[in-house]
Tab-separated table of C-alpha atoms in Angstrom:
chain	number	residue	atom	x	y	z
A	166	UNK	CA	0.000	0.000	0.000
A	167	UNK	CA	2.830	2.397	0.780
A	168	UNK	CA	4.212	1.900	-2.726
A	169	UNK	CA	0.798	2.705	-4.229
A	170	UNK	CA	0.458	5.819	-2.087
A	171	UNK	CA	3.927	6.957	-3.181
A	172	UNK	CA	2.904	6.460	-6.821
A	173	UNK	CA	-0.302	8.434	-6.389
A	174	UNK	CA	1.610	11.218	-4.668
A	175	UNK	CA	4.159	11.276	-7.504
A	176	UNK	CA	1.419	11.143	-10.153
A	177	UNK	CA	-0.367	14.109	-8.586
A	178	UNK	CA	2.801	16.181	-8.305
A	179	UNK	CA	2.820	15.967	-4.518
A	180	UNK	CA	-0.810	17.031	-4.151
A	181	UNK	CA	-2.187	13.628	-3.108
A	182	UNK	CA	-3.786	13.402	0.322
A	183	UNK	CA	-4.372	9.826	1.486
A	184	UNK	CA	-8.068	9.134	1.877
A	185	UNK	CA	-9.051	12.290	-0.005
A	186	UNK	CA	-7.279	12.381	-3.368
A	187	UNK	CA	-5.793	15.412	-5.048
A	188	UNK	CA	-5.991	18.382	-2.708
A	189	UNK	CA	-7.875	21.653	-2.847
A	190	UNK	CA	-10.403	21.548	-5.664
A	191	UNK	CA	-10.988	25.298	-5.273
A	192	UNK	CA	-7.359	26.367	-5.837
A	193	UNK	CA	-7.229	27.982	-9.292
A	194	UNK	CA	-3.447	27.521	-9.474
A	195	UNK	CA	-3.830	23.779	-8.873
A	196	UNK	CA	-6.208	23.565	-11.833
A	197	UNK	CA	-3.693	25.460	-13.989
A	198	UNK	CA	-0.872	23.148	-12.890
A	199	UNK	CA	-2.927	20.101	-13.835
A	200	UNK	CA	-4.029	21.819	-17.086
A	201	UNK	CA	-7.707	21.441	-16.203
A	202	UNK	CA	-10.149	24.301	-16.814
A	203	UNK	CA	-11.235	25.899	-13.554
A	204	UNK	CA	-14.980	26.180	-13.148
A	205	UNK	CA	-16.080	28.263	-10.148
A	206	UNK	CA	-19.231	26.159	-9.889
A	207	UNK	CA	-17.268	22.902	-9.879
A	208	UNK	CA	-18.176	22.158	-6.270
A	209	UNK	CA	-21.913	21.946	-6.994
A	210	UNK	CA	-21.971	18.243	-7.843
A	211	UNK	CA	-24.975	17.452	-5.644
A	212	UNK	CA	-26.926	20.085	-7.555
A	213	UNK	CA	-25.678	18.845	-10.936
A	214	UNK	CA	-26.522	15.146	-10.448
A	215	UNK	CA	-30.322	15.479	-10.822
A	216	UNK	CA	-29.828	17.493	-14.022
A	217	UNK	CA	-27.490	14.881	-15.487
A	218	UNK	CA	-29.914	12.130	-14.495
A	219	UNK	CA	-32.810	13.993	-16.110
A	220	UNK	CA	-30.779	14.496	-19.286
A	221	UNK	CA	-30.031	10.769	-19.391
A	222	UNK	CA	-33.737	10.004	-19.044
A	223	UNK	CA	-34.237	11.978	-22.249
A	224	UNK	CA	-31.281	10.344	-24.013
A	225	UNK	CA	-29.743	7.346	-22.252
A	226	UNK	CA	-27.254	6.946	-25.100
A	227	UNK	CA	-25.407	10.223	-24.514
A	228	UNK	CA	-21.952	9.037	-23.448
A	229	UNK	CA	-20.802	12.600	-22.684
A	230	UNK	CA	-23.613	13.295	-20.214
A	231	UNK	CA	-23.254	9.824	-18.715
A	232	UNK	CA	-19.532	10.376	-18.198
A	233	UNK	CA	-20.116	13.803	-16.659
A	234	UNK	CA	-22.556	12.161	-14.242
A	235	UNK	CA	-19.865	9.622	-13.356
A	236	UNK	CA	-17.388	12.423	-12.700
A	237	UNK	CA	-19.933	14.114	-10.426
A	238	UNK	CA	-20.353	10.870	-8.465
A	239	UNK	CA	-16.595	10.580	-8.107
A	240	UNK	CA	-16.309	14.172	-6.901
A	241	UNK	CA	-18.986	13.356	-4.326
A	242	UNK	CA	-16.717	10.578	-3.023
A	243	UNK	CA	-18.725	7.775	-4.663
A	244	UNK	CA	-16.063	5.998	-6.765
A	245	UNK	CA	-18.026	2.747	-7.138
A	246	UNK	CA	-21.065	4.599	-8.417
A	247	UNK	CA	-18.808	6.585	-10.760
A	248	UNK	CA	-17.339	3.378	-12.191
A	249	UNK	CA	-20.847	1.965	-12.697
A	250	UNK	CA	-21.804	5.104	-14.594
A	251	UNK	CA	-18.651	4.903	-16.701
A	252	UNK	CA	-19.550	1.272	-17.505
A	253	UNK	CA	-22.858	2.584	-18.869
A	254	UNK	CA	-21.007	5.204	-20.930
A	255	UNK	CA	-18.744	2.526	-22.374
A	256	UNK	CA	-21.723	0.290	-23.171
A	257	UNK	CA	-23.011	3.158	-25.323
A	258	UNK	CA	-19.599	4.030	-26.835
A	259	UNK	CA	-16.819	1.491	-26.083
A	260	UNK	CA	-14.151	3.830	-27.453
A	261	UNK	CA	-15.181	6.977	-25.578
A	262	UNK	CA	-11.751	8.271	-24.569
A	263	UNK	CA	-13.046	10.839	-22.066
A	264	UNK	CA	-14.756	7.991	-20.211
A	265	UNK	CA	-11.678	5.774	-20.346
A	266	UNK	CA	-9.486	8.601	-19.054
A	267	UNK	CA	-11.863	9.094	-16.132
A	268	UNK	CA	-12.000	5.350	-15.444
A	269	UNK	CA	-8.234	5.544	-14.988
A	270	UNK	CA	-8.498	8.537	-12.676
A	271	UNK	CA	-11.151	6.922	-10.483
A	272	UNK	CA	-9.304	3.589	-10.408
A	273	UNK	CA	-6.026	5.291	-9.453
A	274	UNK	CA	-7.234	7.915	-7.015
A	275	UNK	CA	-10.609	6.631	-5.844
A	276	UNK	CA	-9.870	2.918	-5.646
A	277	UNK	CA	-6.041	2.840	-5.457
A	278	UNK	CA	-6.181	0.302	-8.336
A	279	UNK	CA	-3.107	1.175	-10.370
A	280	UNK	CA	-3.389	-1.887	-12.618
A	281	UNK	CA	-6.963	-0.959	-13.550
A	282	UNK	CA	-5.906	2.652	-14.111
A	283	UNK	CA	-3.012	1.520	-16.293
A	284	UNK	CA	-5.326	-0.621	-18.418
A	285	UNK	CA	-7.759	2.255	-18.972
A	286	UNK	CA	-5.038	4.795	-19.750
A	287	UNK	CA	-3.355	2.453	-22.243
A	288	UNK	CA	-6.685	2.190	-24.053
A	289	UNK	CA	-6.888	5.987	-24.262
A	290	UNK	CA	-3.413	6.198	-25.796
A	291	UNK	CA	-4.146	3.370	-28.245
A	292	UNK	CA	-7.543	4.734	-29.324
A	293	UNK	CA	-6.697	8.429	-29.684
A	294	UNK	CA	-2.901	8.831	-29.701
A	295	UNK	CA	-2.893	12.515	-30.715
A	296	UNK	CA	-5.596	13.696	-28.334
A	297	UNK	CA	-5.332	15.784	-25.174
A	298	UNK	CA	-6.751	12.789	-23.271
A	299	UNK	CA	-3.931	10.601	-24.613
A	300	UNK	CA	-1.338	13.139	-23.493
A	301	UNK	CA	-2.780	13.151	-19.979
A	302	UNK	CA	-2.941	9.338	-19.976
A	303	UNK	CA	0.636	9.102	-21.286
A	304	UNK	CA	1.921	11.331	-18.462
A	305	UNK	CA	0.030	9.248	-15.908
A	306	UNK	CA	1.458	6.027	-17.344
A	307	UNK	CA	4.978	7.459	-17.279
A	308	UNK	CA	4.552	8.441	-13.626
A	309	UNK	CA	3.297	4.998	-12.677
A	310	UNK	CA	6.092	3.309	-14.638
A	311	UNK	CA	8.668	5.471	-12.860
A	312	UNK	CA	7.368	4.409	-9.470
A	313	UNK	CA	6.382	0.789	-10.183
A	314	UNK	CA	8.412	-1.581	-12.309
A	315	UNK	CA	6.117	-3.285	-14.817
A	316	UNK	CA	3.153	-0.929	-14.411
A	317	UNK	CA	2.494	1.815	-16.907
A	318	UNK	CA	5.037	0.560	-19.433
A	319	UNK	CA	4.166	1.030	-23.094
A	320	UNK	CA	1.780	-1.569	-24.487
A	321	UNK	CA	2.058	-0.647	-28.150
A	322	UNK	CA	4.085	1.565	-30.471
A	323	UNK	CA	1.342	4.224	-30.130
A	324	UNK	CA	1.823	4.260	-26.346
A	325	UNK	CA	5.396	5.470	-26.624
A	326	UNK	CA	4.675	8.661	-28.575
């Protein structure tokens, strides 16, 4: 477990807090460092969930909305529910790279499952090698590989770009 915690801390650039995840979701500079757009309303997940659920009632095959709902569950400290929602997203669109990237994030940070995270992130790199999601996945895989021999290593020629 200590080795996994060290990997998560390295992967998050020293911002990992055991039992919580990456620290301070309201720190604009942290969002910039992680290259994630800062949304001042990002803490309103409980308010967003019913809207996402209602949107899915109208169109259950919208992988983007389904994935956003999964992210909201994860941010509400419900990683199992998030993974269930991502499974729905992937049943609609098996190659949805945004979903796969988030599966990796939840597996790594919410479940401390680095093997599961590695599998998801490798899929992102293989499916969309030139995308922003692939770049994020590639960096995560490199961090895991640096901390854990055998994990995160390239799985295909695309993974090494």
